[in-house]
PDB file of C-alpha atoms in Angstrom:
ATOM      1  CA  MET A   1     -14.674 -16.453  -6.634  1.00  0.00           C
ATOM      2  CA  ARG A   2     -15.588 -15.585  -3.054  1.00  0.00           C
ATOM      3  CA  ALA A   3     -13.293 -16.470  -0.157  1.00  0.00           C
ATOM      4  CA  SER A   4     -11.762 -15.195   3.057  1.00  0.00           C
ATOM      5  CA  THR A   5      -8.273 -15.160   4.518  1.00  0.00           C
ATOM      6  CA  PRO A   6      -6.986 -14.381   8.031  1.00  0.00           C
ATOM      7  CA  ASN A   7      -4.843 -11.421   8.951  1.00  0.00           C
ATOM      8  CA  PRO A   8      -1.698 -13.247  10.186  1.00  0.00           C
ATOM      9  CA  VAL A   9      -1.265 -10.855  13.143  1.00  0.00           C
ATOM     10  CA  ASP A  10      -4.633 -11.285  14.912  1.00  0.00           C
ATOM     11  CA  GLY A  11      -6.466 -13.883  12.870  1.00  0.00           C
ATOM     12  CA  THR A  12      -9.386 -11.634  11.847  1.00  0.00           C
ATOM     13  CA  GLU A  13     -10.941 -13.110   8.727  1.00  0.00           C
ATOM     14  CA  ILE A  14     -11.110 -10.789   5.736  1.00  0.00           C
ATOM     15  CA  ALA A  15     -13.759 -11.606   3.123  1.00  0.00           C
ATOM     16  CA  TYR A  16     -13.118 -10.830  -0.520  1.00  0.00           C
ATOM     17  CA  GLU A  17     -14.186 -11.696  -4.026  1.00  0.00           C
ATOM     18  CA  VAL A  18     -12.303 -11.863  -7.324  1.00  0.00           C
ATOM     19  CA  ASP A  19     -13.704 -11.594 -10.827  1.00  0.00           C
ATOM     20  CA  GLY A  20     -12.854 -10.229 -14.240  1.00  0.00           C
ATOM     21  CA  ASP A  21      -9.814 -10.439 -16.469  1.00  0.00           C
ATOM     22  CA  GLY A  22      -6.822  -8.186 -16.910  1.00  0.00           C
ATOM     23  CA  PRO A  23      -4.402  -6.376 -14.590  1.00  0.00           C
ATOM     24  CA  PRO A  24      -5.222  -6.686 -10.875  1.00  0.00           C
ATOM     25  CA  LEU A  25      -7.241  -3.880  -9.333  1.00  0.00           C
ATOM     26  CA  VAL A  26      -8.236  -3.756  -5.640  1.00  0.00           C
ATOM     27  CA  LEU A  27     -11.375  -1.912  -4.420  1.00  0.00           C
ATOM     28  CA  VAL A  28     -11.626  -0.837  -0.783  1.00  0.00           C
ATOM     29  CA  HIS A  29     -14.843   0.791   0.431  1.00  0.00           C
ATOM     30  CA  GLY A  30     -15.435   3.464   3.043  1.00  0.00           C
ATOM     31  CA  SER A  31     -16.667   3.519   6.644  1.00  0.00           C
ATOM     32  CA  GLY A  32     -19.945   1.657   7.254  1.00  0.00           C
ATOM     33  CA  LEU A  33     -20.128   0.255   3.725  1.00  0.00           C
ATOM     34  CA  SER A  34     -19.011  -3.058   2.219  1.00  0.00           C
ATOM     35  CA  ARG A  35     -17.734  -4.514  -1.020  1.00  0.00           C
ATOM     36  CA  GLY A  36     -21.346  -4.806  -2.033  1.00  0.00           C
ATOM     37  CA  THR A  37     -21.395  -1.017  -2.527  1.00  0.00           C
ATOM     38  CA  TRP A  38     -19.148  -1.358  -5.554  1.00  0.00           C
ATOM     39  CA  ARG A  39     -21.534  -3.939  -7.034  1.00  0.00           C
ATOM     40  CA  GLY A  40     -24.672  -2.001  -6.264  1.00  0.00           C
ATOM     41  CA  LEU A  41     -23.388   1.185  -7.895  1.00  0.00           C
ATOM     42  CA  GLY A  42     -22.121  -0.620 -10.986  1.00  0.00           C
ATOM     43  CA  TYR A  43     -18.349  -0.411 -10.472  1.00  0.00           C
ATOM     44  CA  LEU A  44     -17.784  -4.166 -10.551  1.00  0.00           C
ATOM     45  CA  ARG A  45     -19.720  -4.647 -13.778  1.00  0.00           C
ATOM     46  CA  ASP A  46     -17.793  -1.770 -15.379  1.00  0.00           C
ATOM     47  CA  LEU A  47     -14.279  -2.533 -14.196  1.00  0.00           C
ATOM     48  CA  GLN A  48     -14.390  -6.339 -14.562  1.00  0.00           C
ATOM     49  CA  ARG A  49     -14.383  -5.863 -18.332  1.00  0.00           C
ATOM     50  CA  ASP A  50     -10.765  -4.694 -18.207  1.00  0.00           C
ATOM     51  CA  PHE A  51      -9.349  -5.768 -14.832  1.00  0.00           C
ATOM     52  CA  THR A  52      -9.105  -8.675 -12.473  1.00  0.00           C
ATOM     53  CA  VAL A  53     -11.020  -6.951  -9.709  1.00  0.00           C
ATOM     54  CA  VAL A  54     -10.485  -7.830  -6.027  1.00  0.00           C
ATOM     55  CA  ALA A  55     -13.155  -6.310  -3.762  1.00  0.00           C
ATOM     56  CA  LEU A  56     -12.721  -6.862  -0.028  1.00  0.00           C
ATOM     57  CA  ASP A  57     -14.669  -6.096   3.128  1.00  0.00           C
ATOM     58  CA  MET A  58     -12.731  -4.060   5.658  1.00  0.00           C
ATOM     59  CA  ARG A  59     -12.548  -5.591   9.136  1.00  0.00           C
ATOM     60  CA  GLY A  60     -15.697  -4.650  11.053  1.00  0.00           C
ATOM     61  CA  HIS A  61     -17.698  -4.520   7.833  1.00  0.00           C
ATOM     62  CA  GLY A  62     -19.603  -6.841   5.472  1.00  0.00           C
ATOM     63  CA  LYS A  63     -18.670 -10.488   5.790  1.00  0.00           C
ATOM     64  CA  SER A  64     -15.305  -9.849   7.432  1.00  0.00           C
ATOM     65  CA  GLY A  65     -14.608 -10.394  11.147  1.00  0.00           C
ATOM     66  CA  LYS A  66     -16.058  -7.806  13.486  1.00  0.00           C
ATOM     67  CA  PRO A  67     -13.997  -7.281  16.651  1.00  0.00           C
ATOM     68  CA  HIS A  68     -15.606  -5.052  19.283  1.00  0.00           C
ATOM     69  CA  ASP A  69     -12.445  -3.484  20.704  1.00  0.00           C
ATOM     70  CA  ALA A  70     -10.930  -0.319  19.273  1.00  0.00           C
ATOM     71  CA  GLY A  71      -7.422  -1.782  19.473  1.00  0.00           C
ATOM     72  CA  SER A  72      -8.364  -4.185  16.669  1.00  0.00           C
ATOM     73  CA  TYR A  73      -8.718  -1.291  14.192  1.00  0.00           C
ATOM     74  CA  SER A  74      -5.223   0.152  13.974  1.00  0.00           C
ATOM     75  CA  MET A  75      -4.028   1.298  10.552  1.00  0.00           C
ATOM     76  CA  GLU A  76      -1.307  -1.338  10.675  1.00  0.00           C
ATOM     77  CA  LEU A  77      -3.960  -4.056  10.941  1.00  0.00           C
ATOM     78  CA  HIS A  78      -5.978  -2.479   8.107  1.00  0.00           C
ATOM     79  CA  ARG A  79      -2.903  -2.509   5.899  1.00  0.00           C
ATOM     80  CA  GLY A  80      -2.246  -6.096   6.946  1.00  0.00           C
ATOM     81  CA  ASP A  81      -5.767  -7.063   5.856  1.00  0.00           C
ATOM     82  CA  VAL A  82      -5.179  -5.777   2.326  1.00  0.00           C
ATOM     83  CA  ALA A  83      -1.761  -7.415   2.252  1.00  0.00           C
ATOM     84  CA  ALA A  84      -3.273 -10.742   3.379  1.00  0.00           C
ATOM     85  CA  VAL A  85      -5.787 -10.639   0.499  1.00  0.00           C
ATOM     86  CA  LEU A  86      -3.074  -9.771  -2.012  1.00  0.00           C
ATOM     87  CA  ASP A  87      -0.941 -12.608  -0.689  1.00  0.00           C
ATOM     88  CA  ALA A  88      -3.896 -15.073  -0.820  1.00  0.00           C
ATOM     89  CA  THR A  89      -4.718 -14.152  -4.425  1.00  0.00           C
ATOM     90  CA  GLY A  90      -1.149 -13.698  -5.647  1.00  0.00           C
ATOM     91  CA  LEU A  91      -2.280 -10.479  -7.372  1.00  0.00           C
ATOM     92  CA  GLU A  92       0.369  -7.855  -6.799  1.00  0.00           C
ATOM     93  CA  PRO A  93       1.487  -5.268  -7.454  1.00  0.00           C
ATOM     94  CA  ALA A  94      -2.122  -4.134  -7.939  1.00  0.00           C
ATOM     95  CA  HIS A  95      -3.889  -0.935  -8.896  1.00  0.00           C
ATOM     96  CA  TYR A  96      -5.612   0.243  -5.696  1.00  0.00           C
ATOM     97  CA  VAL A  97      -8.862   2.227  -5.621  1.00  0.00           C
ATOM     98  CA  GLY A  98     -10.147   3.407  -2.218  1.00  0.00           C
ATOM     99  CA  TYR A  99     -13.080   5.511  -1.153  1.00  0.00           C
ATOM    100  CA  SER A 100     -13.031   7.553   2.091  1.00  0.00           C
ATOM    101  CA  PHE A 101     -11.420   5.319   4.763  1.00  0.00           C
ATOM    102  CA  GLY A 102     -10.416   2.920   2.023  1.00  0.00           C
ATOM    103  CA  ALA A 103      -8.459   5.796   0.534  1.00  0.00           C
ATOM    104  CA  ARG A 104      -6.750   6.339   3.881  1.00  0.00           C
ATOM    105  CA  ILE A 105      -5.635   2.721   3.896  1.00  0.00           C
ATOM    106  CA  GLY A 106      -4.323   3.104   0.349  1.00  0.00           C
ATOM    107  CA  LEU A 107      -2.354   6.216   1.216  1.00  0.00           C
ATOM    108  CA  SER A 108      -0.852   4.422   4.226  1.00  0.00           C
ATOM    109  CA  MET A 109       0.105   1.468   2.033  1.00  0.00           C
ATOM    110  CA  ALA A 110       1.692   3.757  -0.544  1.00  0.00           C
ATOM    111  CA  ALA A 111       3.805   5.343   2.237  1.00  0.00           C
ATOM    112  CA  ASN A 112       4.694   2.085   4.061  1.00  0.00           C
ATOM    113  CA  GLU A 113       4.396  -0.785   1.529  1.00  0.00           C
ATOM    114  CA  PRO A 114       4.715   0.819  -1.906  1.00  0.00           C
ATOM    115  CA  GLY A 115       5.907  -2.359  -3.559  1.00  0.00           C
ATOM    116  CA  ARG A 116       2.408  -3.851  -3.255  1.00  0.00           C
ATOM    117  CA  LEU A 117       0.792  -1.082  -5.340  1.00  0.00           C
ATOM    118  CA  ARG A 118       1.107  -0.360  -9.061  1.00  0.00           C
ATOM    119  CA  THR A 119      -0.992   2.797  -8.706  1.00  0.00           C
ATOM    120  CA  LEU A 120      -3.269   4.429  -6.124  1.00  0.00           C
ATOM    121  CA  THR A 121      -6.607   6.148  -6.728  1.00  0.00           C
ATOM    122  CA  THR A 122      -8.347   7.942  -3.855  1.00  0.00           C
ATOM    123  CA  ILE A 123     -11.975   9.059  -3.904  1.00  0.00           C
ATOM    124  CA  GLY A 124     -12.977  11.463  -1.094  1.00  0.00           C
ATOM    125  CA  GLY A 125      -9.729  10.628   0.668  1.00  0.00           C
ATOM    126  CA  SER A 126      -7.615  12.399   3.261  1.00  0.00           C
ATOM    127  CA  TRP A 127      -4.044  12.028   4.371  1.00  0.00           C
ATOM    128  CA  ALA A 128      -4.306  14.090   7.576  1.00  0.00           C
ATOM    129  CA  PRO A 129      -5.191  12.638  11.020  1.00  0.00           C
ATOM    130  CA  MET A 130      -8.980  12.470  11.444  1.00  0.00           C
ATOM    131  CA  ASN A 131      -9.220  14.141  14.870  1.00  0.00           C
ATOM    132  CA  GLY A 132     -12.984  14.498  15.048  1.00  0.00           C
ATOM    133  CA  ASN A 133     -13.784  13.857  11.380  1.00  0.00           C
ATOM    134  CA  ILE A 134     -16.209  11.037  12.209  1.00  0.00           C
ATOM    135  CA  GLY A 135     -18.489  13.570  13.796  1.00  0.00           C
ATOM    136  CA  ALA A 136     -18.008  16.026  10.944  1.00  0.00           C
ATOM    137  CA  THR A 137     -18.664  13.378   8.314  1.00  0.00           C
ATOM    138  CA  PHE A 138     -21.649  11.656   9.903  1.00  0.00           C
ATOM    139  CA  THR A 139     -23.148  13.311  12.956  1.00  0.00           C
ATOM    140  CA  PRO A 140     -21.539  14.762  16.101  1.00  0.00           C
ATOM    141  CA  ASP A 141     -23.539  12.384  18.299  1.00  0.00           C
ATOM    142  CA  TRP A 142     -22.488   9.261  16.370  1.00  0.00           C
ATOM    143  CA  HIS A 143     -21.421   7.361  19.487  1.00  0.00           C
ATOM    144  CA  ASP A 144     -24.688   7.972  21.303  1.00  0.00           C
ATOM    145  CA  ALA A 145     -26.679   7.115  18.168  1.00  0.00           C
ATOM    146  CA  LEU A 146     -24.839   3.811  17.750  1.00  0.00           C
ATOM    147  CA  THR A 147     -24.984   2.751  21.390  1.00  0.00           C
ATOM    148  CA  THR A 148     -28.606   3.732  22.043  1.00  0.00           C
ATOM    149  CA  GLY A 149     -30.371   3.337  18.695  1.00  0.00           C
ATOM    150  CA  GLY A 150     -28.067   1.142  16.592  1.00  0.00           C
ATOM    151  CA  MET A 151     -27.603   1.532  12.864  1.00  0.00           C
ATOM    152  CA  ALA A 152     -31.037   2.920  12.121  1.00  0.00           C
ATOM    153  CA  ARG A 153     -30.491   5.789  14.539  1.00  0.00           C
ATOM    154  CA  LEU A 154     -27.052   6.559  13.157  1.00  0.00           C
ATOM    155  CA  VAL A 155     -28.272   6.700   9.560  1.00  0.00           C
ATOM    156  CA  ASP A 156     -31.264   8.857  10.530  1.00  0.00           C
ATOM    157  CA  ARG A 157     -29.044  11.322  12.416  1.00  0.00           C
ATOM    158  CA  TRP A 158     -26.567  11.365   9.523  1.00  0.00           C
ATOM    159  CA  GLY A 159     -29.318  12.362   7.101  1.00  0.00           C
ATOM    160  CA  GLU A 160     -30.588  15.000   9.499  1.00  0.00           C
ATOM    161  CA  THR A 161     -27.094  16.425   9.897  1.00  0.00           C
ATOM    162  CA  ILE A 162     -26.427  16.794   6.151  1.00  0.00           C
ATOM    163  CA  GLY A 163     -29.965  17.948   5.440  1.00  0.00           C
ATOM    164  CA  ARG A 164     -31.149  15.150   3.117  1.00  0.00           C
ATOM    165  CA  PRO A 165     -32.061  11.448   3.434  1.00  0.00           C
ATOM    166  CA  ILE A 166     -29.229   8.996   2.867  1.00  0.00           C
ATOM    167  CA  ASP A 167     -29.557   7.240  -0.480  1.00  0.00           C
ATOM    168  CA  PRO A 168     -31.175   3.753  -0.291  1.00  0.00           C
ATOM    169  CA  GLU A 169     -27.999   1.854  -1.405  1.00  0.00           C
ATOM    170  CA  THR A 170     -25.901   3.454   1.361  1.00  0.00           C
ATOM    171  CA  ARG A 171     -28.639   3.050   3.987  1.00  0.00           C
ATOM    172  CA  LEU A 172     -28.961  -0.637   3.143  1.00  0.00           C
ATOM    173  CA  ALA A 173     -25.196  -1.118   3.532  1.00  0.00           C
ATOM    174  CA  PHE A 174     -25.138   0.581   6.927  1.00  0.00           C
ATOM    175  CA  MET A 175     -28.157  -1.314   8.191  1.00  0.00           C
ATOM    176  CA  GLN A 176     -26.184  -4.559   7.808  1.00  0.00           C
ATOM    177  CA  ASP A 177     -23.390  -3.374  10.120  1.00  0.00           C
ATOM    178  CA  ASP A 178     -22.742  -4.460  13.689  1.00  0.00           C
ATOM    179  CA  PRO A 179     -23.196  -1.299  15.875  1.00  0.00           C
ATOM    180  CA  ALA A 180     -20.607  -2.324  18.440  1.00  0.00           C
ATOM    181  CA  ALA A 181     -17.987  -3.151  15.778  1.00  0.00           C
ATOM    182  CA  LEU A 182     -18.649   0.109  13.944  1.00  0.00           C
ATOM    183  CA  ALA A 183     -18.382   2.086  17.215  1.00  0.00           C
ATOM    184  CA  ALA A 184     -14.966   0.447  17.857  1.00  0.00           C
ATOM    185  CA  PHE A 185     -13.910   1.176  14.293  1.00  0.00           C
ATOM    186  CA  PHE A 186     -14.993   4.826  14.544  1.00  0.00           C
ATOM    187  CA  THR A 187     -13.255   5.210  17.946  1.00  0.00           C
ATOM    188  CA  ALA A 188      -9.972   3.992  16.506  1.00  0.00           C
ATOM    189  CA  ALA A 189     -10.372   6.017  13.294  1.00  0.00           C
ATOM    190  CA  GLU A 190     -10.800   9.262  15.214  1.00  0.00           C
ATOM    191  CA  THR A 191      -7.242   9.204  16.530  1.00  0.00           C
ATOM    192  CA  GLY A 192      -5.061   7.307  14.083  1.00  0.00           C
ATOM    193  CA  GLY A 193      -4.119   6.553  10.521  1.00  0.00           C
ATOM    194  CA  GLY A 194      -2.918   9.839   9.119  1.00  0.00           C
ATOM    195  CA  LEU A 195       0.350  10.535   7.324  1.00  0.00           C
ATOM    196  CA  THR A 196       2.934  13.118   8.258  1.00  0.00           C
ATOM    197  CA  VAL A 197       3.904  15.749   5.706  1.00  0.00           C
ATOM    198  CA  ALA A 198       7.262  14.067   5.292  1.00  0.00           C
ATOM    199  CA  GLN A 199       5.553  10.732   4.556  1.00  0.00           C
ATOM    200  CA  LEU A 200       3.210  12.373   2.038  1.00  0.00           C
ATOM    201  CA  ASP A 201       6.158  14.022   0.296  1.00  0.00           C
ATOM    202  CA  SER A 202       7.911  10.696  -0.051  1.00  0.00           C
ATOM    203  CA  VAL A 203       5.058   8.757  -1.723  1.00  0.00           C
ATOM    204  CA  GLU A 204       6.254   7.834  -5.211  1.00  0.00           C
ATOM    205  CA  VAL A 205       3.357   5.520  -6.174  1.00  0.00           C
ATOM    206  CA  PRO A 206       1.546   7.120  -9.160  1.00  0.00           C
ATOM    207  CA  THR A 207      -1.594   8.536  -7.629  1.00  0.00           C
ATOM    208  CA  LEU A 208      -4.952   9.897  -8.841  1.00  0.00           C
ATOM    209  CA  LEU A 209      -6.844  11.941  -6.236  1.00  0.00           C
ATOM    210  CA  LEU A 210     -10.554  12.658  -6.727  1.00  0.00           C
ATOM    211  CA  ALA A 211     -12.801  14.663  -4.427  1.00  0.00           C
ATOM    212  CA  GLY A 212     -16.160  16.442  -4.654  1.00  0.00           C
ATOM    213  CA  THR A 213     -16.239  20.237  -4.743  1.00  0.00           C
ATOM    214  CA  ARG A 214     -18.779  20.146  -1.901  1.00  0.00           C
ATOM    215  CA  ASP A 215     -16.604  17.777   0.103  1.00  0.00           C
ATOM    216  CA  VAL A 216     -14.680  20.857   1.225  1.00  0.00           C
ATOM    217  CA  ASP A 217     -12.002  19.492   3.563  1.00  0.00           C
ATOM    218  CA  ARG A 218     -11.158  16.435   1.444  1.00  0.00           C
ATOM    219  CA  HIS A 219     -11.204  18.524  -1.703  1.00  0.00           C
ATOM    220  CA  ARG A 220      -8.644  20.874  -0.175  1.00  0.00           C
ATOM    221  CA  GLU A 221      -6.516  18.058   1.288  1.00  0.00           C
ATOM    222  CA  SER A 222      -6.520  16.123  -1.979  1.00  0.00           C
ATOM    223  CA  GLN A 223      -5.399  19.210  -3.884  1.00  0.00           C
ATOM    224  CA  GLU A 224      -2.616  19.736  -1.363  1.00  0.00           C
ATOM    225  CA  ALA A 225      -1.557  16.102  -1.626  1.00  0.00           C
ATOM    226  CA  ALA A 226      -1.370  16.325  -5.421  1.00  0.00           C
ATOM    227  CA  ARG A 227       0.915  19.367  -5.089  1.00  0.00           C
ATOM    228  CA  ARG A 228       3.199  17.642  -2.630  1.00  0.00           C
ATOM    229  CA  MET A 229       3.381  14.083  -3.985  1.00  0.00           C
ATOM    230  CA  PRO A 230       5.928  13.655  -6.780  1.00  0.00           C
ATOM    231  CA  ALA A 231       3.700  11.497  -9.044  1.00  0.00           C
ATOM    232  CA  ALA A 232       0.122  12.628  -8.345  1.00  0.00           C
ATOM    233  CA  VAL A 233      -2.713  14.366 -10.189  1.00  0.00           C
ATOM    234  CA  PHE A 234      -6.020  15.754  -8.865  1.00  0.00           C
ATOM    235  CA  TYR A 235      -9.454  16.128 -10.405  1.00  0.00           C
ATOM    236  CA  SER A 236     -12.630  17.651  -8.952  1.00  0.00           C
ATOM    237  CA  LEU A 237     -15.973  15.870  -8.924  1.00  0.00           C
ATOM    238  CA  VAL A 238     -18.087  18.931  -9.486  1.00  0.00           C
ATOM    239  CA  GLY A 239     -21.130  19.261  -7.311  1.00  0.00           C
ATOM    240  CA  GLN A 240     -20.478  16.134  -5.224  1.00  0.00           C
ATOM    241  CA  ASP A 241     -20.212  16.013  -1.427  1.00  0.00           C
ATOM    242  CA  HIS A 242     -18.535  13.242   0.521  1.00  0.00           C
ATOM    243  CA  ALA A 243     -21.543  10.929   0.619  1.00  0.00           C
ATOM    244  CA  SER A 244     -22.206  11.290  -3.107  1.00  0.00           C
ATOM    245  CA  SER A 245     -18.645  11.108  -4.422  1.00  0.00           C
ATOM    246  CA  LEU A 246     -19.081   7.508  -5.667  1.00  0.00           C
ATOM    247  CA  LEU A 247     -22.333   8.181  -7.507  1.00  0.00           C
ATOM    248  CA  PRO A 248     -20.972   9.541 -10.828  1.00  0.00           C
ATOM    249  CA  VAL A 249     -19.729   6.057 -11.750  1.00  0.00           C
ATOM    250  CA  ASP A 250     -19.044   6.783 -15.428  1.00  0.00           C
ATOM    251  CA  GLN A 251     -17.041   9.904 -14.608  1.00  0.00           C
ATOM    252  CA  VAL A 252     -14.957   8.162 -11.961  1.00  0.00           C
ATOM    253  CA  THR A 253     -14.208   5.091 -14.081  1.00  0.00           C
ATOM    254  CA  ASP A 254     -13.400   7.268 -17.136  1.00  0.00           C
ATOM    255  CA  LEU A 255     -10.944   9.298 -15.086  1.00  0.00           C
ATOM    256  CA  LEU A 256      -9.466   6.079 -13.648  1.00  0.00           C
ATOM    257  CA  ARG A 257      -8.946   4.454 -17.050  1.00  0.00           C
ATOM    258  CA  THR A 258      -7.409   7.618 -18.513  1.00  0.00           C
ATOM    259  CA  PHE A 259      -5.038   7.830 -15.577  1.00  0.00           C
ATOM    260  CA  LEU A 260      -3.996   4.188 -15.780  1.00  0.00           C
ATOM    261  CA  GLU A 261      -3.456   4.492 -19.536  1.00  0.00           C
ATOM    262  CA  THR A 262      -1.218   7.513 -18.949  1.00  0.00           C
ATOM    263  CA  VAL A 263       0.790   5.630 -16.283  1.00  0.00           C
ATOM    264  CA  ASP A 264       1.203   2.615 -18.577  1.00  0.00           C
ATOM    265  CA  ALA A 265       2.345   4.879 -21.431  1.00  0.00           C
TER     266      ALA A 265
END
C-alpha cells in the first residue's frame, strides 16, 4: 500500500508505503535519499519476510512535500512526520531503523517520544549537533553547488571530495531531489537536531548502533552513545565509510534480526 498523510502542524504531506507481515518496522532514509533506497538495495525484499515494513520519504525528499524554507525542517517537524505516519497506519510501537539523518530523527524520538518506539537501530548515526557536518559529509561548497549547478553538481563535488564516484543507486536518488528544498533541509540540519548528554543518558529504548570503521566521527559517537545509553549495543561495519554503510545488506539485516531476537527474549 502506498499513501501519504499530512503533518498536523504545517500540513506537509509525507509519503509512505506499507508491505510485509509481522511486527511493525519503520525505515527512515538519510539526507538526499528516499524510501526507494531501501528497495534498491534489497532491504524491503529482505525485511518484509518477517516484518510489516513502513518506509517513508522524509520531508523535502522523494514523494513527500518539499518546502523551500529552512524553518520547515526543524527536528520537531521531522519527528511529527514519523508520528503522523505511525498514527495513519496504526502501527506502533514500532521497531525503528534509521540511516544517517534518519538515525538522528530516531534518536530524537527515543529521547522525546519513547512510547512510539519498540526498539531503535541507527546506521551511520550521530547524536551530537551537526555544526558543519553537511560540509564534512558531502562537500564544503555544498550550498554553492546546489544553488549554481543543482543536484548534478552536488553529486559530482561529493564524489570529488571523497575521492571516488558516488554509486549509481545513490546518484540516481539524489538526482531526483529538488535543489532548493535540499538546500533548505541542509541549512536547517547544520544547526539543529542534536541531543544533549543528559538526553542521551536518559534514552531507555533498546538501541542497536551501527557505524563503519571508516566513518570516523560517527563510529566514535556511536561507540560513546552505546557506553552512555542504558540499553544500547554497538557493532562496527568493518571497512565501510558513511556513504557505503548501507551496502552490506546481509550483515546489517543479520545484526538487526539478532538484536531484535535478543530484545524479545
